[in-house]
CSV table of N, CA and C in Angstrom, one decimal:
chain,number,residue,atom,x,y,z
W,1,MET,N,-27.9,-28.0,8.9
W,1,MET,CA,-27.5,-26.6,9.0
W,1,MET,C,-27.2,-26.0,7.6
W,2,ASN,N,-27.9,-25.0,7.3
W,2,ASN,CA,-27.7,-24.3,6.0
W,2,ASN,C,-26.8,-23.1,6.2
W,3,SER,N,-25.6,-23.2,5.7
W,3,SER,CA,-24.8,-22.0,5.7
W,3,SER,C,-24.6,-21.4,4.3
W,4,SER,N,-24.8,-20.1,4.3
W,4,SER,CA,-24.6,-19.5,3.0
W,4,SER,C,-23.6,-18.4,3.1
W,5,PHE,N,-22.8,-18.2,2.1
W,5,PHE,CA,-21.8,-17.2,2.1
W,5,PHE,C,-22.2,-16.1,1.2
W,6,ALA,N,-22.0,-14.9,1.6
W,6,ALA,CA,-22.2,-13.8,0.7
W,6,ALA,C,-21.1,-13.8,-0.4
W,7,PRO,N,-21.4,-13.5,-1.6
W,7,PRO,CA,-20.4,-13.5,-2.6
W,7,PRO,C,-19.5,-12.3,-2.4
W,8,TRP,N,-18.2,-12.4,-2.9
W,8,TRP,CA,-17.3,-11.3,-2.8
W,8,TRP,C,-17.9,-10.2,-3.6
W,9,PRO,N,-17.8,-8.9,-3.1
W,9,PRO,CA,-18.3,-7.8,-3.9
W,9,PRO,C,-17.4,-7.7,-5.2
W,10,ASN,N,-18.0,-7.3,-6.2
W,10,ASN,CA,-17.3,-7.2,-7.5
W,10,ASN,C,-16.8,-5.8,-7.7
W,11,ARG,N,-15.5,-5.6,-7.6
W,11,ARG,CA,-14.9,-4.3,-7.8
W,11,ARG,C,-14.6,-4.2,-9.3
W,12,CYS,N,-15.5,-3.5,-10.0
W,12,CYS,CA,-15.4,-3.4,-11.4
W,12,CYS,C,-14.4,-2.4,-11.8
W,13,LEU,N,-13.8,-2.7,-12.9
W,13,LEU,CA,-12.8,-1.7,-13.5
W,13,LEU,C,-13.6,-0.5,-14.0
W,14,ARG,N,-13.1,0.7,-13.4
W,14,ARG,CA,-13.8,1.9,-13.8
W,14,ARG,C,-13.1,2.5,-15.0
W,15,THR,N,-13.9,2.7,-16.1
W,15,THR,CA,-13.3,3.0,-17.4
W,15,THR,C,-13.9,4.3,-17.9
W,16,LEU,N,-13.1,4.9,-18.8
W,16,LEU,CA,-13.4,6.1,-19.5
W,16,LEU,C,-13.1,5.9,-21.0
W,17,VAL,N,-14.0,6.2,-21.9
W,17,VAL,CA,-13.7,6.1,-23.3
W,17,VAL,C,-13.6,7.5,-23.9
W,18,LEU,N,-12.5,7.8,-24.5
W,18,LEU,CA,-12.2,9.2,-25.0
W,18,LEU,C,-12.0,9.1,-26.6
W,19,ASP,N,-12.9,9.7,-27.3
W,19,ASP,CA,-12.8,9.7,-28.7
W,19,ASP,C,-13.6,10.9,-29.3
W,20,ASP,N,-13.0,11.7,-30.2
W,20,ASP,CA,-13.7,12.8,-30.7
W,20,ASP,C,-14.8,12.4,-31.7
W,21,ASP,N,-14.8,11.2,-32.2
W,21,ASP,CA,-15.8,10.7,-33.2
W,21,ASP,C,-16.9,10.0,-32.4
W,22,ARG,N,-18.1,10.5,-32.4
W,22,ARG,CA,-19.2,9.9,-31.6
W,22,ARG,C,-19.4,8.4,-32.0
W,23,ARG,N,-19.3,8.1,-33.2
W,23,ARG,CA,-19.6,6.7,-33.6
W,23,ARG,C,-18.5,5.7,-33.1
W,24,TRP,N,-17.3,6.1,-33.1
W,24,TRP,CA,-16.2,5.3,-32.6
W,24,TRP,C,-16.3,5.3,-31.0
W,25,ARG,N,-16.6,6.4,-30.4
W,25,ARG,CA,-16.8,6.5,-29.0
W,25,ARG,C,-17.8,5.5,-28.5
W,26,GLU,N,-19.0,5.5,-29.2
W,26,GLU,CA,-20.1,4.6,-28.9
W,26,GLU,C,-19.7,3.1,-29.1
W,27,LEU,N,-19.0,2.8,-30.2
W,27,LEU,CA,-18.6,1.4,-30.5
W,27,LEU,C,-17.6,0.9,-29.5
W,28,VAL,N,-16.6,1.7,-29.1
W,28,VAL,CA,-15.6,1.3,-28.1
W,28,VAL,C,-16.3,1.2,-26.8
W,29,ALA,N,-17.2,2.1,-26.4
W,29,ALA,CA,-18.0,2.0,-25.2
W,29,ALA,C,-18.8,0.7,-25.1
W,30,PHE,N,-19.4,0.4,-26.2
W,30,PHE,CA,-20.2,-0.9,-26.3
W,30,PHE,C,-19.3,-2.1,-26.0
W,31,ASN,N,-18.1,-2.1,-26.6
W,31,ASN,CA,-17.2,-3.2,-26.4
W,31,ASN,C,-16.8,-3.3,-25.0
W,32,VAL,N,-16.5,-2.2,-24.4
W,32,VAL,CA,-16.1,-2.2,-23.0
W,32,VAL,C,-17.2,-2.7,-22.1
W,33,GLU,N,-18.4,-2.1,-22.3
W,33,GLU,CA,-19.6,-2.5,-21.5
W,33,GLU,C,-19.9,-4.0,-21.7
W,34,MET,N,-19.7,-4.6,-22.9
W,34,MET,CA,-19.9,-6.0,-23.1
W,34,MET,C,-19.0,-6.8,-22.2
W,35,GLN,N,-17.8,-6.4,-22.0
W,35,GLN,CA,-16.8,-7.1,-21.2
W,35,GLN,C,-17.0,-6.9,-19.7
W,36,LEU,N,-17.5,-5.7,-19.3
W,36,LEU,CA,-17.5,-5.4,-17.8
W,36,LEU,C,-18.9,-5.4,-17.3
W,37,GLY,N,-19.9,-5.3,-18.1
W,37,GLY,CA,-21.3,-5.3,-17.6
W,37,GLY,C,-21.8,-3.9,-17.2
W,38,ILE,N,-20.9,-2.9,-17.2
W,38,ILE,CA,-21.4,-1.6,-16.9
W,38,ILE,C,-20.8,-0.6,-17.9
W,39,PRO,N,-21.6,0.5,-18.2
W,39,PRO,CA,-21.1,1.4,-19.2
W,39,PRO,C,-19.9,2.3,-18.7
W,40,PRO,N,-19.0,2.6,-19.6
W,40,PRO,CA,-17.9,3.5,-19.2
W,40,PRO,C,-18.3,4.9,-19.2
W,41,ALA,N,-17.6,5.8,-18.6
W,41,ALA,CA,-17.7,7.2,-18.7
W,41,ALA,C,-17.3,7.6,-20.1
W,42,LEU,N,-17.8,8.7,-20.7
W,42,LEU,CA,-17.5,9.0,-22.1
W,42,LEU,C,-17.0,10.5,-22.1
W,43,ALA,N,-16.0,10.7,-23.0
W,43,ALA,CA,-15.6,12.1,-23.2
W,43,ALA,C,-15.2,12.2,-24.7
W,44,SER,N,-15.5,13.4,-25.2
W,44,SER,CA,-15.2,13.7,-26.7
W,44,SER,C,-13.9,14.5,-26.9
W,45,ASN,N,-13.3,14.9,-25.8
W,45,ASN,CA,-12.0,15.6,-26.0
W,45,ASN,C,-11.2,15.4,-24.7
W,46,GLY,N,-9.9,15.7,-24.8
W,46,GLY,CA,-9.0,15.5,-23.7
W,46,GLY,C,-9.3,16.4,-22.5
W,47,LYS,N,-9.7,17.6,-22.7
W,47,LYS,CA,-10.1,18.5,-21.6
W,47,LYS,C,-11.2,17.9,-20.8
W,48,ASP,N,-12.2,17.5,-21.4
W,48,ASP,CA,-13.4,16.8,-20.7
W,48,ASP,C,-12.9,15.6,-20.0
W,49,ALA,N,-12.1,14.8,-20.6
W,49,ALA,CA,-11.6,13.6,-20.0
W,49,ALA,C,-10.8,13.8,-18.7
W,50,LEU,N,-10.0,14.9,-18.8
W,50,LEU,CA,-9.2,15.2,-17.6
W,50,LEU,C,-10.1,15.7,-16.5
W,51,GLU,N,-11.2,16.4,-16.8
W,51,GLU,CA,-12.2,16.8,-15.8
W,51,GLU,C,-12.9,15.6,-15.2
W,52,ILE,N,-13.2,14.6,-16.0
W,52,ILE,CA,-13.8,13.4,-15.4
W,52,ILE,C,-12.8,12.7,-14.5
W,53,LEU,N,-11.6,12.7,-14.9
W,53,LEU,CA,-10.6,12.1,-14.0
W,53,LEU,C,-10.4,12.9,-12.7
W,54,ASP,N,-10.6,14.2,-12.8
W,54,ASP,CA,-10.5,15.0,-11.5
W,54,ASP,C,-11.7,14.7,-10.6
W,55,GLU,N,-12.8,14.4,-11.2
W,55,GLU,CA,-14.1,14.2,-10.4
W,55,GLU,C,-14.2,12.8,-9.8
W,56,SER,N,-13.7,11.8,-10.4
W,56,SER,CA,-13.8,10.4,-9.9
W,56,SER,C,-12.6,9.5,-10.4
W,57,PRO,N,-12.3,8.6,-9.5
W,57,PRO,CA,-11.1,7.7,-9.9
W,57,PRO,C,-11.5,6.8,-11.1
W,58,ILE,N,-10.6,6.7,-12.0
W,58,ILE,CA,-10.7,5.9,-13.2
W,58,ILE,C,-9.5,5.0,-13.3
W,59,ASP,N,-9.8,3.7,-13.5
W,59,ASP,CA,-8.7,2.7,-13.6
W,59,ASP,C,-8.1,2.7,-15.0
W,60,LEU,N,-9.0,2.8,-16.0
W,60,LEU,CA,-8.6,2.6,-17.4
W,60,LEU,C,-9.2,3.7,-18.3
W,61,VAL,N,-8.4,4.3,-19.1
W,61,VAL,CA,-8.9,5.2,-20.2
W,61,VAL,C,-8.5,4.5,-21.5
W,62,VAL,N,-9.5,4.4,-22.4
W,62,VAL,CA,-9.3,3.9,-23.7
W,62,VAL,C,-9.5,5.2,-24.6
W,63,SER,N,-8.4,5.6,-25.2
W,63,SER,CA,-8.4,6.9,-25.9
W,63,SER,C,-8.0,6.8,-27.4
W,64,ASP,N,-8.7,7.5,-28.2
W,64,ASP,CA,-8.3,7.7,-29.6
W,64,ASP,C,-6.9,8.4,-29.6
W,65,LEU,N,-6.1,8.2,-30.6
W,65,LEU,CA,-4.8,8.8,-30.7
W,65,LEU,C,-4.9,10.1,-31.4
W,66,ILE,N,-5.6,10.1,-32.6
W,66,ILE,CA,-5.6,11.3,-33.4
W,66,ILE,C,-6.9,12.1,-33.2
W,67,MET,N,-6.7,13.2,-32.4
W,67,MET,CA,-7.9,14.1,-32.1
W,67,MET,C,-7.4,15.5,-32.2
W,68,PRO,N,-8.4,16.4,-32.5
W,68,PRO,CA,-8.0,17.9,-32.5
W,68,PRO,C,-7.7,18.4,-31.1
W,69,GLU,N,-7.1,19.5,-31.1
W,69,GLU,CA,-6.7,20.3,-29.8
W,69,GLU,C,-5.8,19.5,-28.9
W,70,MET,N,-6.1,18.4,-28.4
W,70,MET,CA,-5.2,17.6,-27.6
W,70,MET,C,-5.3,16.1,-28.1
W,71,ASP,N,-4.2,15.6,-28.7
W,71,ASP,CA,-4.2,14.3,-29.2
W,71,ASP,C,-4.1,13.3,-28.1
W,72,GLY,N,-4.2,12.0,-28.4
W,72,GLY,CA,-4.1,11.0,-27.3
W,72,GLY,C,-2.8,11.0,-26.6
W,73,LEU,N,-1.7,11.2,-27.3
W,73,LEU,CA,-0.4,11.3,-26.6
W,73,LEU,C,-0.3,12.4,-25.6
W,74,GLN,N,-0.8,13.6,-26.0
W,74,GLN,CA,-0.8,14.8,-25.1
W,74,GLN,C,-1.7,14.5,-23.9
W,75,PHE,N,-2.8,13.9,-24.2
W,75,PHE,CA,-3.7,13.5,-23.1
W,75,PHE,C,-3.0,12.6,-22.1
W,76,MET,N,-2.4,11.5,-22.7
W,76,MET,CA,-1.8,10.5,-21.8
W,76,MET,C,-0.7,11.1,-21.0
W,77,LYS,N,0.1,12.0,-21.5
W,77,LYS,CA,1.2,12.6,-20.7
W,77,LYS,C,0.6,13.4,-19.6
W,78,ARG,N,-0.5,14.2,-19.8
W,78,ARG,CA,-1.1,15.0,-18.7
W,78,ARG,C,-1.7,14.1,-17.7
W,79,ALA,N,-2.5,13.1,-18.2
W,79,ALA,CA,-3.2,12.2,-17.3
W,79,ALA,C,-2.2,11.4,-16.4
W,80,ARG,N,-1.1,10.9,-17.0
W,80,ARG,CA,-0.1,10.1,-16.2
W,80,ARG,C,0.6,11.0,-15.2
W,81,LEU,N,0.8,12.2,-15.4
W,81,LEU,CA,1.4,13.1,-14.4
W,81,LEU,C,0.4,13.3,-13.2
W,82,ARG,N,-0.8,13.4,-13.5
W,82,ARG,CA,-1.8,13.7,-12.4
W,82,ARG,C,-2.3,12.4,-11.8
W,83,TYR,N,-2.4,11.3,-12.6
W,83,TYR,CA,-3.0,10.1,-12.1
W,83,TYR,C,-2.1,8.9,-12.6
W,84,PRO,N,-1.0,8.7,-12.0
W,84,PRO,CA,-0.1,7.7,-12.4
W,84,PRO,C,-0.6,6.3,-12.4
W,85,ARG,N,-1.6,6.0,-11.6
W,85,ARG,CA,-2.1,4.6,-11.5
W,85,ARG,C,-3.1,4.3,-12.6
W,86,THR,N,-3.6,5.3,-13.2
W,86,THR,CA,-4.6,5.1,-14.3
W,86,THR,C,-3.9,4.6,-15.5
W,87,LYS,N,-4.4,3.5,-16.0
W,87,LYS,CA,-3.9,2.8,-17.2
W,87,LYS,C,-4.5,3.4,-18.5
W,88,ILE,N,-3.7,3.5,-19.5
W,88,ILE,CA,-4.2,4.1,-20.8
W,88,ILE,C,-3.9,3.2,-22.0
W,89,ILE,N,-4.9,3.0,-22.7
W,89,ILE,CA,-4.8,2.3,-24.0
W,89,ILE,C,-5.1,3.3,-25.1
W,90,LEU,N,-4.2,3.3,-26.1
W,90,LEU,CA,-4.4,4.2,-27.2
W,90,LEU,C,-4.9,3.4,-28.4
W,91,LEU,N,-5.8,4.0,-29.1
W,91,LEU,CA,-6.4,3.4,-30.3
W,91,LEU,C,-6.2,4.3,-31.5
W,92,SER,N,-6.0,3.7,-32.7
W,92,SER,CA,-5.9,4.5,-33.9
W,92,SER,C,-6.4,3.7,-35.1
W,93,ALA,N,-7.1,4.4,-36.0
W,93,ALA,CA,-7.4,3.8,-37.3
W,93,ALA,C,-6.2,3.7,-38.2
W,94,ASP,N,-5.3,4.6,-38.0
W,94,ASP,CA,-4.1,4.7,-38.9
W,94,ASP,C,-2.9,5.1,-38.1
W,95,PHE,N,-2.1,4.2,-37.5
W,95,PHE,CA,-0.9,4.6,-36.7
W,95,PHE,C,0.1,5.3,-37.6
W,96,ASP,N,0.1,5.0,-38.9
W,96,ASP,CA,1.1,5.6,-39.8
W,96,ASP,C,0.9,7.1,-40.0
W,97,ALA,N,-0.3,7.6,-39.7
W,97,ALA,CA,-0.7,9.0,-39.8
W,97,ALA,C,-0.2,9.8,-38.6
W,98,PHE,N,0.3,9.1,-37.6
W,98,PHE,CA,0.8,9.8,-36.3
W,98,PHE,C,2.3,9.7,-36.3
W,99,PRO,N,3.0,10.8,-35.9
W,99,PRO,CA,4.5,10.8,-36.0
W,99,PRO,C,5.2,9.9,-35.0
W,100,VAL,N,4.5,9.3,-34.0
W,100,VAL,CA,5.1,8.5,-33.0
W,100,VAL,C,4.6,7.0,-33.2
W,101,PRO,N,5.5,6.1,-33.4
W,101,PRO,CA,5.0,4.7,-33.7
W,101,PRO,C,4.5,4.0,-32.4
W,102,PRO,N,3.7,3.0,-32.6
W,102,PRO,CA,3.0,2.3,-31.5
W,102,PRO,C,4.0,1.9,-30.4
W,103,ARG,N,5.1,1.3,-30.8
W,103,ARG,CA,6.1,0.8,-29.8
W,103,ARG,C,6.6,2.0,-28.9
W,104,ARG,N,6.8,3.2,-29.5
W,104,ARG,CA,7.2,4.3,-28.7
W,104,ARG,C,6.1,4.8,-27.8
W,105,LEU,N,4.8,4.7,-28.2
W,105,LEU,CA,3.7,5.1,-27.4
W,105,LEU,C,3.7,4.2,-26.1
W,106,ILE,N,4.0,3.0,-26.3
W,106,ILE,CA,4.0,2.1,-25.1
W,106,ILE,C,5.2,2.4,-24.2
W,107,GLU,N,6.3,2.7,-24.8
W,107,GLU,CA,7.5,3.2,-24.0
W,107,GLU,C,7.2,4.4,-23.2
W,108,LEU,N,6.3,5.3,-23.8
W,108,LEU,CA,6.0,6.6,-23.1
W,108,LEU,C,4.9,6.4,-22.1
W,109,GLY,N,4.3,5.2,-22.0
W,109,GLY,CA,3.3,5.0,-20.9
W,109,GLY,C,2.0,4.3,-21.2
W,110,ALA,N,1.7,4.1,-22.5
W,110,ALA,CA,0.5,3.4,-22.8
W,110,ALA,C,0.7,1.9,-22.5
W,111,ILE,N,-0.4,1.3,-22.0
W,111,ILE,CA,-0.2,-0.2,-21.8
W,111,ILE,C,-0.5,-1.0,-23.1
W,112,ALA,N,-1.1,-0.3,-24.1
W,112,ALA,CA,-1.3,-0.9,-25.4
W,112,ALA,C,-1.6,0.1,-26.4
W,113,ALA,N,-1.2,-0.2,-27.6
W,113,ALA,CA,-1.6,0.7,-28.8
W,113,ALA,C,-2.3,-0.3,-29.8
W,114,ILE,N,-3.6,-0.1,-29.9
W,114,ILE,CA,-4.4,-1.1,-30.6
W,114,ILE,C,-5.0,-0.4,-31.9
W,115,SER,N,-5.0,-1.1,-33.0
W,115,SER,CA,-5.6,-0.6,-34.2
W,115,SER,C,-7.2,-0.7,-34.0
W,116,LYS,N,-7.9,0.3,-34.5
W,116,LYS,CA,-9.3,0.3,-34.4
W,116,LYS,C,-9.9,-0.9,-35.1
W,117,ALA,N,-9.2,-1.5,-36.1
W,117,ALA,CA,-9.7,-2.7,-36.8
W,117,ALA,C,-9.7,-3.9,-35.9
W,118,ASP,N,-8.9,-3.8,-34.8
W,118,ASP,CA,-8.8,-5.0,-33.9
W,118,ASP,C,-9.5,-4.7,-32.5
W,119,ILE,N,-10.5,-3.8,-32.5
W,119,ILE,CA,-11.1,-3.4,-31.2
W,119,ILE,C,-11.8,-4.6,-30.6
W,120,ALA,N,-12.6,-5.3,-31.3
W,120,ALA,CA,-13.4,-6.4,-30.7
W,120,ALA,C,-12.6,-7.5,-30.0
W,121,PRO,N,-11.7,-8.1,-30.8
W,121,PRO,CA,-10.9,-9.2,-30.1
W,121,PRO,C,-9.9,-8.7,-29.1
W,122,THR,N,-9.0,-7.8,-29.6
W,122,THR,CA,-7.9,-7.3,-28.8
W,122,THR,C,-8.3,-6.5,-27.5
W,123,LEU,N,-9.1,-5.5,-27.7
W,123,LEU,CA,-9.6,-4.7,-26.6
W,123,LEU,C,-10.4,-5.5,-25.6
W,124,GLY,N,-11.2,-6.4,-26.1
W,124,GLY,CA,-12.0,-7.2,-25.3
W,124,GLY,C,-11.2,-8.1,-24.3
W,125,ASN,N,-10.2,-8.7,-24.9
W,125,ASN,CA,-9.3,-9.6,-24.1
W,125,ASN,C,-8.5,-8.8,-23.1
W,126,LEU,N,-8.0,-7.6,-23.5
W,126,LEU,CA,-7.2,-6.8,-22.6
W,126,LEU,C,-8.1,-6.3,-21.5
W,127,VAL,N,-9.3,-5.8,-21.7
W,127,VAL,CA,-10.2,-5.3,-20.7
W,127,VAL,C,-10.5,-6.5,-19.7
W,128,ARG,N,-10.7,-7.7,-20.2
W,128,ARG,CA,-11.0,-8.8,-19.3
W,128,ARG,C,-9.8,-9.1,-18.4
W,129,ILE,N,-8.6,-9.0,-18.9
W,129,ILE,CA,-7.4,-9.3,-18.2
W,129,ILE,C,-7.2,-8.2,-17.1
W,130,LEU,N,-7.4,-6.9,-17.5
W,130,LEU,CA,-7.3,-5.8,-16.5
W,130,LEU,C,-8.4,-5.9,-15.4
W,131,GLN,N,-9.6,-6.4,-15.8
W,131,GLN,CA,-10.7,-6.5,-14.8
W,131,GLN,C,-10.2,-7.6,-13.8
W,132,GLU,N,-9.7,-8.7,-14.2
W,132,GLU,CA,-9.2,-9.8,-13.3
W,132,GLU,C,-8.1,-9.3,-12.4
W,133,ALA,N,-7.2,-8.5,-13.0
W,133,ALA,CA,-6.1,-7.9,-12.2
W,133,ALA,C,-6.6,-7.0,-11.1
W,134,THR,N,-7.6,-6.1,-11.5
W,134,THR,CA,-8.2,-5.2,-10.6
W,134,THR,C,-8.9,-5.9,-9.4
W,135,MET,N,-9.6,-7.0,-9.8
W,135,MET,CA,-10.3,-7.8,-8.7
W,135,MET,C,-9.3,-8.4,-7.8
W,136,THR,N,-8.2,-9.0,-8.4
W,136,THR,CA,-7.2,-9.6,-7.6
W,136,THR,C,-6.6,-8.6,-6.6
W,137,GLU,N,-6.3,-7.4,-7.1
W,137,GLU,CA,-5.7,-6.4,-6.3
W,137,GLU,C,-6.7,-6.0,-5.2
W,138,TRP,N,-7.9,-5.8,-5.5
W,138,TRP,CA,-8.9,-5.5,-4.5
W,138,TRP,C,-9.0,-6.6,-3.4
W,139,LEU,N,-9.0,-7.8,-3.8
W,139,LEU,CA,-9.1,-8.9,-2.8
W,139,LEU,C,-7.8,-8.9,-1.9
W,140,ARG,N,-6.7,-8.6,-2.5
W,140,ARG,CA,-5.4,-8.6,-1.7
W,140,ARG,C,-5.5,-7.4,-0.7
W,141,MET,N,-6.0,-6.3,-1.1
W,141,MET,CA,-6.2,-5.1,-0.2
W,141,MET,C,-7.2,-5.5,1.0
W,142,THR,N,-8.3,-6.1,0.6
W,142,THR,CA,-9.3,-6.5,1.6
W,142,THR,C,-8.7,-7.5,2.6
W,143,GLU,N,-7.9,-8.5,2.0
W,143,GLU,CA,-7.3,-9.5,2.9
W,143,GLU,C,-6.3,-8.8,3.9
W,144,ARG,N,-5.5,-7.9,3.4
W,144,ARG,CA,-4.5,-7.2,4.3
W,144,ARG,C,-5.3,-6.4,5.4
W,145,GLN,N,-6.4,-5.9,5.1
W,145,GLN,CA,-7.2,-5.2,6.1
W,145,GLN,C,-7.8,-6.1,7.1
W,146,LEU,N,-8.2,-7.3,6.7
W,146,LEU,CA,-8.7,-8.3,7.6
W,146,LEU,C,-7.6,-8.8,8.5
W,147,VAL,N,-6.4,-9.0,8.0
W,147,VAL,CA,-5.3,-9.5,8.7
W,147,VAL,C,-4.7,-8.5,9.7
W,148,ASN,N,-4.7,-7.2,9.3
W,148,ASN,CA,-4.1,-6.2,10.1
W,148,ASN,C,-5.2,-5.3,10.7
W,149,PRO,N,-5.6,-5.6,12.0
W,149,PRO,CA,-6.7,-4.9,12.6
W,149,PRO,C,-6.4,-3.4,12.8
W,150,ARG,N,-5.1,-3.0,12.8
W,150,ARG,CA,-4.8,-1.6,12.9
W,150,ARG,C,-5.4,-0.8,11.7
W,151,SER,N,-5.6,-1.5,10.6
W,151,SER,CA,-6.1,-0.7,9.5
W,151,SER,C,-7.7,-0.6,9.5
W,152,TRP,N,-8.3,-1.2,10.5
W,152,TRP,CA,-9.7,-1.0,10.7
W,152,TRP,C,-10.0,0.3,11.3
W,153,THR,N,-11.1,0.9,10.8
W,153,THR,CA,-11.6,2.2,11.4
W,153,THR,C,-12.7,1.9,12.3
W,154,THR,N,-12.8,2.6,13.4
W,154,THR,CA,-13.8,2.4,14.4
W,154,THR,C,-14.8,3.5,14.3
């Protein structure tokens, strides 16, 4: 008897990369895609990023900190008010050029503040950890639905 099981569906981490500099945006997007196997959504300013969040659920935003019009901290505050489950990582080439230190950015809601010099190792590891956590959460929700028939829709 040959029994085969369908693999669990992969609930991939839905990501958005926000950076006003096209080269950095593409580099960060490349790193995220290398970890997840799918390209992230891209935005070049906070307004466009908020519109993307309005249109589709995003699990993780990787945002530059120093940008014109709306900096990464202003974006994070607005995004967290509207989408409290969305996680935000802030990046900067120079944290000393911003009036709020990295530790305070984390206290204000960022899950990490990463130097752009450390994108490959640090961001890659963090994205992998978040992907595993997202998959675990998805499996728990699926398990609860299977155990609780009332949650089934007919």
